[in-house]
């Protein structure tokens, strides 16, 4: 069950990378994540969506201490209420954190070593972290988590090439869960699978979340998948969170112009439905030289002079928050109403 405690708290987080070299002065800085504040409730299935290059993966990896924290802070609270400050962890704390937070990769074909059996792949985190005292204990843990992920005992003796994409992803999920973590980042974990297999893996993840009390950060570009799976959805654009809401509210009444454009692009199953997709002008700006003010103003059809100068802050009620200067203007309200009807 989801409680009101926060598993991952992100405060004013920025992740920056130096790129290239410069003969004079400092090298160019790429801001992958800029000033993000977000709380992921314990036991929730939290969705993160946005275009390619918006910073979704970098944000997810930062919450796993796998990307540098340039500014701000991330704190992780495990199921026993132990708090980890990711910006200040020493080596021992990082080792303890690693077993409590894991990643499910996007590509099940590239994520598994072709030279290891399934048993060895799943057991590797236990052996590297020295979480079991004997091979018998390791095998027992491997068989237990394999059964939870709907893998048979005979599968453990085989190599990854003998499995389909869906089976390989179940192996990847078993490897992530074998250390008994409480927080999982699933980075486009069903994007490489067929639609029918996607549904099977999503149902498995939801079942594991309920049975094991897991907290998921589910990163995806597929809005239909997010609507089916997640409790809360955050929309990301150019390193910033622009809107956060439960799926039912986000899909029924999106408030940010970028969210409206994303949702309007979802194809309809009705052959008689006339497309009302909002066409955004231009390309997503470079994170090396992001625009001032609202990052979306260069593509927003409603942008004003204020949008070009002043960066909007996140505001709204406890469930639905949006970072936009225009949410109270009639023109945007009308756009929202039109989108709600078409959706």
GROMACS .gro file of C-alpha atoms in nm:
model
  343
    1UNK     CA    1   0.000   0.000   0.000
    2UNK     CA    2   0.117   0.351  -0.073
    3UNK     CA    3   0.173   0.569   0.233
    4UNK     CA    4   0.243   0.940   0.258
    5UNK     CA    5   0.613   0.899   0.330
    6UNK     CA    6   0.860   1.006   0.063
    7UNK     CA    7   1.106   0.750  -0.073
    8UNK     CA    8   1.308   0.987  -0.294
    9UNK     CA    9   1.321   1.362  -0.231
   10UNK     CA   10   1.485   1.578  -0.500
   11UNK     CA   11   1.555   1.941  -0.412
   12UNK     CA   12   1.672   2.196  -0.671
   13UNK     CA   13   1.878   1.931  -0.852
   14UNK     CA   14   2.111   2.020  -1.138
   15UNK     CA   15   2.325   1.774  -1.332
   16UNK     CA   16   2.590   1.930  -1.555
   17UNK     CA   17   2.858   1.784  -1.781
   18UNK     CA   18   3.166   1.949  -1.931
   19UNK     CA   19   3.184   1.878  -2.303
   20UNK     CA   20   3.474   1.918  -2.544
   21UNK     CA   21   3.777   2.132  -2.477
   22UNK     CA   22   3.839   2.503  -2.484
   23UNK     CA   23   4.171   2.677  -2.547
   24UNK     CA   24   4.048   2.982  -2.359
   25UNK     CA   25   3.846   2.972  -2.040
   26UNK     CA   26   3.614   2.695  -1.925
   27UNK     CA   27   3.480   2.426  -2.161
   28UNK     CA   28   3.111   2.438  -2.259
   29UNK     CA   29   2.867   2.306  -1.997
   30UNK     CA   30   2.574   2.083  -2.086
   31UNK     CA   31   2.289   2.115  -1.836
   32UNK     CA   32   2.107   1.782  -1.855
   33UNK     CA   33   1.892   1.853  -1.547
   34UNK     CA   34   1.836   2.206  -1.422
   35UNK     CA   35   1.677   2.298  -1.089
   36UNK     CA   36   1.441   1.999  -1.050
   37UNK     CA   37   1.246   1.953  -0.726
   38UNK     CA   38   1.035   1.640  -0.696
   39UNK     CA   39   0.909   1.395  -0.432
   40UNK     CA   40   0.849   1.028  -0.512
   41UNK     CA   41   0.614   0.876  -0.251
   42UNK     CA   42   0.704   0.543  -0.098
   43UNK     CA   43   0.529   0.249  -0.259
   44UNK     CA   44   0.421   0.449  -0.565
   45UNK     CA   45   0.458   0.383  -0.937
   46UNK     CA   46   0.587   0.724  -1.046
   47UNK     CA   47   0.602   0.802  -1.418
   48UNK     CA   48   0.845   1.037  -1.594
   49UNK     CA   49   0.776   1.133  -1.957
   50UNK     CA   50   0.916   1.371  -2.216
   51UNK     CA   51   1.091   1.396  -2.552
   52UNK     CA   52   1.426   1.233  -2.621
   53UNK     CA   53   1.694   1.458  -2.478
   54UNK     CA   54   1.470   1.605  -2.209
   55UNK     CA   55   1.685   1.466  -1.926
   56UNK     CA   56   1.464   1.176  -1.810
   57UNK     CA   57   1.739   0.914  -1.801
   58UNK     CA   58   1.990   1.150  -1.638
   59UNK     CA   59   1.742   1.235  -1.364
   60UNK     CA   60   1.672   0.866  -1.305
   61UNK     CA   61   2.041   0.782  -1.286
   62UNK     CA   62   2.103   1.074  -1.050
   63UNK     CA   63   1.854   0.920  -0.805
   64UNK     CA   64   2.068   0.603  -0.819
   65UNK     CA   65   2.392   0.796  -0.756
   66UNK     CA   66   2.501   0.708  -1.110
   67UNK     CA   67   2.512   1.066  -1.241
   68UNK     CA   68   2.694   1.362  -1.083
   69UNK     CA   69   2.502   1.599  -0.858
   70UNK     CA   70   2.625   1.943  -0.962
   71UNK     CA   71   2.384   2.141  -0.745
   72UNK     CA   72   2.100   2.064  -0.508
   73UNK     CA   73   2.038   1.745  -0.318
   74UNK     CA   74   1.875   1.401  -0.333
   75UNK     CA   75   1.777   1.203  -0.024
   76UNK     CA   76   1.660   0.843  -0.027
   77UNK     CA   77   1.465   0.688   0.261
   78UNK     CA   78   1.446   0.308   0.260
   79UNK     CA   79   1.167   0.086   0.392
   80UNK     CA   80   1.323   0.092   0.741
   81UNK     CA   81   1.336   0.473   0.743
   82UNK     CA   82   1.712   0.492   0.704
   83UNK     CA   83   1.801   0.814   0.519
   84UNK     CA   84   2.077   0.837   0.258
   85UNK     CA   85   2.205   1.177   0.144
   86UNK     CA   86   2.330   1.098  -0.206
   87UNK     CA   87   2.551   1.408  -0.225
   88UNK     CA   88   2.738   1.321   0.096
   89UNK     CA   89   2.758   0.940   0.109
   90UNK     CA   90   3.086   0.775   0.205
   91UNK     CA   91   3.195   0.443   0.059
   92UNK     CA   92   3.022   0.228   0.322
   93UNK     CA   93   2.694   0.419   0.288
   94UNK     CA   94   2.714   0.390  -0.090
   95UNK     CA   95   2.758   0.013  -0.063
   96UNK     CA   96   2.449  -0.007   0.159
   97UNK     CA   97   2.259   0.220  -0.081
   98UNK     CA   98   2.343   0.005  -0.386
   99UNK     CA   99   2.154  -0.295  -0.253
  100UNK     CA  100   1.847  -0.080  -0.181
  101UNK     CA  101   1.822   0.093  -0.520
  102UNK     CA  102   1.846  -0.085  -0.855
  103UNK     CA  103   1.803  -0.020  -1.228
  104UNK     CA  104   1.615  -0.215  -1.496
  105UNK     CA  105   1.773  -0.142  -1.833
  106UNK     CA  106   1.589  -0.068  -2.156
  107UNK     CA  107   1.742  -0.331  -2.386
  108UNK     CA  108   1.712  -0.688  -2.251
  109UNK     CA  109   1.940  -0.813  -2.530
  110UNK     CA  110   2.235  -0.588  -2.443
  111UNK     CA  111   2.188  -0.597  -2.064
  112UNK     CA  112   2.271  -0.968  -2.018
  113UNK     CA  113   2.612  -1.130  -2.062
  114UNK     CA  114   2.593  -1.400  -2.332
  115UNK     CA  115   2.863  -1.602  -2.155
  116UNK     CA  116   2.682  -1.643  -1.824
  117UNK     CA  117   2.395  -1.873  -1.735
  118UNK     CA  118   2.074  -1.720  -1.607
  119UNK     CA  119   2.158  -1.849  -1.258
  120UNK     CA  120   2.494  -1.670  -1.260
  121UNK     CA  121   2.343  -1.349  -1.402
  122UNK     CA  122   2.083  -1.329  -1.125
  123UNK     CA  123   2.331  -1.436  -0.855
  124UNK     CA  124   2.602  -1.187  -0.955
  125UNK     CA  125   2.477  -0.893  -0.740
  126UNK     CA  126   2.457  -1.121  -0.434
  127UNK     CA  127   2.812  -1.244  -0.487
  128UNK     CA  128   2.962  -0.902  -0.567
  129UNK     CA  129   2.795  -0.738  -0.265
  130UNK     CA  130   2.859  -1.045  -0.046
  131UNK     CA  131   2.498  -1.059   0.068
  132UNK     CA  132   2.488  -1.438   0.111
  133UNK     CA  133   2.715  -1.666   0.313
  134UNK     CA  134   2.712  -1.979   0.099
  135UNK     CA  135   2.635  -2.103  -0.250
  136UNK     CA  136   2.332  -2.286  -0.115
  137UNK     CA  137   2.192  -1.963   0.028
  138UNK     CA  138   2.263  -1.784  -0.300
  139UNK     CA  139   2.087  -2.056  -0.501
  140UNK     CA  140   1.786  -2.041  -0.270
  141UNK     CA  141   1.759  -1.664  -0.313
  142UNK     CA  142   1.798  -1.696  -0.691
  143UNK     CA  143   1.527  -1.963  -0.718
  144UNK     CA  144   1.292  -1.756  -0.503
  145UNK     CA  145   1.323  -1.438  -0.707
  146UNK     CA  146   1.315  -1.632  -1.036
  147UNK     CA  147   0.981  -1.783  -0.937
  148UNK     CA  148   0.845  -1.436  -0.851
  149UNK     CA  149   0.948  -1.321  -1.200
  150UNK     CA  150   0.776  -1.622  -1.360
  151UNK     CA  151   1.096  -1.805  -1.456
  152UNK     CA  152   1.116  -2.183  -1.427
  153UNK     CA  153   1.396  -2.367  -1.249
  154UNK     CA  154   1.521  -2.520  -1.575
  155UNK     CA  155   1.564  -2.168  -1.716
  156UNK     CA  156   1.844  -2.106  -1.467
  157UNK     CA  157   2.077  -2.348  -1.647
  158UNK     CA  158   2.037  -2.185  -1.988
  159UNK     CA  159   2.215  -1.892  -2.154
  160UNK     CA  160   2.040  -1.566  -2.258
  161UNK     CA  161   2.041  -1.648  -2.633
  162UNK     CA  162   1.785  -1.923  -2.565
  163UNK     CA  163   1.518  -1.675  -2.454
  164UNK     CA  164   1.276  -1.431  -2.614
  165UNK     CA  165   1.282  -1.058  -2.544
  166UNK     CA  166   1.011  -1.081  -2.278
  167UNK     CA  167   1.188  -1.367  -2.100
  168UNK     CA  168   1.517  -1.177  -2.107
  169UNK     CA  169   1.349  -0.876  -1.951
  170UNK     CA  170   1.213  -1.099  -1.673
  171UNK     CA  171   1.571  -1.214  -1.614
  172UNK     CA  172   1.682  -0.849  -1.593
  173UNK     CA  173   1.402  -0.778  -1.346
  174UNK     CA  174   1.503  -1.079  -1.134
  175UNK     CA  175   1.864  -0.959  -1.127
  176UNK     CA  176   1.751  -0.613  -1.012
  177UNK     CA  177   1.528  -0.755  -0.737
  178UNK     CA  178   1.757  -1.025  -0.600
  179UNK     CA  179   1.923  -0.784  -0.352
  180UNK     CA  180   1.577  -0.706  -0.209
  181UNK     CA  181   1.578  -0.334  -0.295
  182UNK     CA  182   1.298  -0.093  -0.210
  183UNK     CA  183   1.351   0.151  -0.501
  184UNK     CA  184   1.365   0.061  -0.871
  185UNK     CA  185   1.433   0.284  -1.173
  186UNK     CA  186   1.281   0.127  -1.485
  187UNK     CA  187   1.434   0.318  -1.777
  188UNK     CA  188   1.222   0.253  -2.090
  189UNK     CA  189   1.207  -0.107  -1.970
  190UNK     CA  190   0.934  -0.213  -2.217
  191UNK     CA  191   1.024   0.008  -2.514
  192UNK     CA  192   1.215  -0.268  -2.697
  193UNK     CA  193   0.935  -0.526  -2.661
  194UNK     CA  194   0.631  -0.614  -2.870
  195UNK     CA  195   0.300  -0.466  -2.754
  196UNK     CA  196   0.162  -0.798  -2.625
  197UNK     CA  197   0.485  -0.863  -2.433
  198UNK     CA  198   0.482  -0.508  -2.296
  199UNK     CA  199   0.149  -0.575  -2.125
  200UNK     CA  200   0.286  -0.892  -1.966
  201UNK     CA  201   0.596  -0.715  -1.830
  202UNK     CA  202   0.394  -0.417  -1.703
  203UNK     CA  203   0.154  -0.646  -1.520
  204UNK     CA  204   0.452  -0.828  -1.369
  205UNK     CA  205   0.604  -0.500  -1.248
  206UNK     CA  206   0.276  -0.389  -1.091
  207UNK     CA  207   0.236  -0.727  -0.922
  208UNK     CA  208   0.591  -0.711  -0.783
  209UNK     CA  209   0.533  -0.356  -0.665
  210UNK     CA  210   0.226  -0.457  -0.465
  211UNK     CA  211   0.372  -0.779  -0.325
  212UNK     CA  212   0.715  -0.640  -0.233
  213UNK     CA  213   0.620  -0.282  -0.142
  214UNK     CA  214   0.851  -0.137  -0.408
  215UNK     CA  215   0.882   0.223  -0.521
  216UNK     CA  216   0.919   0.263  -0.898
  217UNK     CA  217   1.044   0.551  -1.108
  218UNK     CA  218   0.910   0.448  -1.449
  219UNK     CA  219   1.075   0.641  -1.734
  220UNK     CA  220   0.894   0.624  -2.068
  221UNK     CA  221   0.807   0.813  -2.384
  222UNK     CA  222   0.489   0.607  -2.435
  223UNK     CA  223   0.200   0.799  -2.280
  224UNK     CA  224  -0.045   0.510  -2.313
  225UNK     CA  225   0.187   0.287  -2.110
  226UNK     CA  226   0.223   0.555  -1.843
  227UNK     CA  227  -0.155   0.603  -1.823
  228UNK     CA  228  -0.206   0.230  -1.770
  229UNK     CA  229   0.067   0.185  -1.510
  230UNK     CA  230   0.152   0.494  -1.306
  231UNK     CA  231  -0.002   0.655  -0.997
  232UNK     CA  232   0.153   0.996  -1.071
  233UNK     CA  233   0.314   1.137  -1.386
  234UNK     CA  234   0.579   1.410  -1.416
  235UNK     CA  235   0.634   1.573  -1.757
  236UNK     CA  236   0.990   1.682  -1.833
  237UNK     CA  237   1.115   1.931  -2.091
  238UNK     CA  238   1.478   2.038  -2.145
  239UNK     CA  239   1.591   1.936  -1.797
  240UNK     CA  240   1.292   2.084  -1.613
  241UNK     CA  241   0.970   1.940  -1.470
  242UNK     CA  242   0.680   2.132  -1.622
  243UNK     CA  243   0.376   1.943  -1.488
  244UNK     CA  244   0.298   1.679  -1.223
  245UNK     CA  245  -0.042   1.512  -1.179
  246UNK     CA  246  -0.221   1.177  -1.151
  247UNK     CA  247  -0.285   1.025  -1.498
  248UNK     CA  248  -0.661   1.079  -1.477
  249UNK     CA  249  -0.613   1.454  -1.427
  250UNK     CA  250  -0.320   1.491  -1.663
  251UNK     CA  251  -0.498   1.319  -1.952
  252UNK     CA  252  -0.837   1.479  -1.888
  253UNK     CA  253  -0.715   1.837  -1.839
  254UNK     CA  254  -0.346   1.899  -1.919
  255UNK     CA  255  -0.251   2.249  -1.809
  256UNK     CA  256   0.095   2.308  -1.958
  257UNK     CA  257   0.115   2.381  -2.335
  258UNK     CA  258   0.389   2.120  -2.374
  259UNK     CA  259   0.178   1.851  -2.204
  260UNK     CA  260  -0.115   1.945  -2.425
  261UNK     CA  261   0.103   1.902  -2.734
  262UNK     CA  262   0.229   1.562  -2.618
  263UNK     CA  263  -0.121   1.432  -2.548
  264UNK     CA  264  -0.265   1.570  -2.871
  265UNK     CA  265  -0.014   1.359  -3.066
  266UNK     CA  266  -0.155   1.028  -2.934
  267UNK     CA  267  -0.315   0.853  -3.233
  268UNK     CA  268  -0.684   0.766  -3.209
  269UNK     CA  269  -0.823   0.416  -3.272
  270UNK     CA  270  -1.135   0.571  -3.426
  271UNK     CA  271  -1.091   0.578  -3.807
  272UNK     CA  272  -1.339   0.867  -3.833
  273UNK     CA  273  -1.154   1.078  -3.577
  274UNK     CA  274  -0.995   1.389  -3.725
  275UNK     CA  275  -0.650   1.460  -3.588
  276UNK     CA  276  -0.621   1.769  -3.368
  277UNK     CA  277  -0.250   1.733  -3.298
  278UNK     CA  278  -0.078   2.051  -3.184
  279UNK     CA  279   0.225   2.108  -3.408
  280UNK     CA  280   0.513   2.265  -3.221
  281UNK     CA  281   0.740   2.492  -3.419
  282UNK     CA  282   1.114   2.442  -3.422
  283UNK     CA  283   1.335   2.191  -3.244
  284UNK     CA  284   1.405   2.140  -2.877
  285UNK     CA  285   1.679   2.393  -2.780
  286UNK     CA  286   2.031   2.279  -2.701
  287UNK     CA  287   2.096   2.202  -2.332
  288UNK     CA  288   2.437   2.365  -2.383
  289UNK     CA  289   2.268   2.699  -2.444
  290UNK     CA  290   1.914   2.681  -2.301
  291UNK     CA  291   1.686   2.983  -2.348
  292UNK     CA  292   1.623   3.229  -2.067
  293UNK     CA  293   1.292   3.240  -1.884
  294UNK     CA  294   1.058   2.952  -1.958
  295UNK     CA  295   1.254   2.683  -2.146
  296UNK     CA  296   0.949   2.608  -2.361
  297UNK     CA  297   0.883   2.965  -2.478
  298UNK     CA  298   1.073   2.917  -2.807
  299UNK     CA  299   0.812   2.660  -2.918
  300UNK     CA  300   0.505   2.771  -2.722
  301UNK     CA  301   0.222   2.921  -2.933
  302UNK     CA  302   0.104   3.127  -2.634
  303UNK     CA  303   0.440   3.271  -2.516
  304UNK     CA  304   0.447   3.629  -2.386
  305UNK     CA  305   0.730   3.868  -2.307
  306UNK     CA  306   0.720   3.754  -1.945
  307UNK     CA  307   0.776   3.393  -2.055
  308UNK     CA  308   1.094   3.498  -2.236
  309UNK     CA  309   1.246   3.657  -1.925
  310UNK     CA  310   1.105   3.504  -1.605
  311UNK     CA  311   1.136   3.133  -1.532
  312UNK     CA  312   0.800   3.001  -1.400
  313UNK     CA  313   0.777   2.825  -1.065
  314UNK     CA  314   0.577   2.513  -0.993
  315UNK     CA  315   0.235   2.591  -0.847
  316UNK     CA  316  -0.102   2.428  -0.799
  317UNK     CA  317  -0.274   2.202  -0.548
  318UNK     CA  318  -0.143   1.891  -0.374
  319UNK     CA  319  -0.222   1.666  -0.673
  320UNK     CA  320  -0.183   1.881  -0.984
  321UNK     CA  321   0.111   2.119  -1.021
  322UNK     CA  322   0.230   2.309  -1.326
  323UNK     CA  323   0.517   2.547  -1.407
  324UNK     CA  324   0.361   2.797  -1.646
  325UNK     CA  325   0.283   3.171  -1.636
  326UNK     CA  326  -0.023   3.119  -1.857
  327UNK     CA  327  -0.229   2.860  -1.670
  328UNK     CA  328  -0.487   3.117  -1.561
  329UNK     CA  329  -0.525   3.289  -1.898
  330UNK     CA  330  -0.842   3.229  -2.105
  331UNK     CA  331  -0.646   3.134  -2.418
  332UNK     CA  332  -0.474   2.845  -2.239
  333UNK     CA  333  -0.792   2.739  -2.061
  334UNK     CA  334  -0.964   2.714  -2.399
  335UNK     CA  335  -0.675   2.509  -2.536
  336UNK     CA  336  -0.704   2.274  -2.239
  337UNK     CA  337  -1.078   2.232  -2.288
  338UNK     CA  338  -1.029   2.149  -2.656
  339UNK     CA  339  -0.761   1.893  -2.572
  340UNK     CA  340  -0.980   1.731  -2.306
  341UNK     CA  341  -1.264   1.678  -2.555
  342UNK     CA  342  -1.034   1.535  -2.822
  343UNK     CA  343  -0.869   1.300  -2.573
   0.00000   0.00000   0.00000
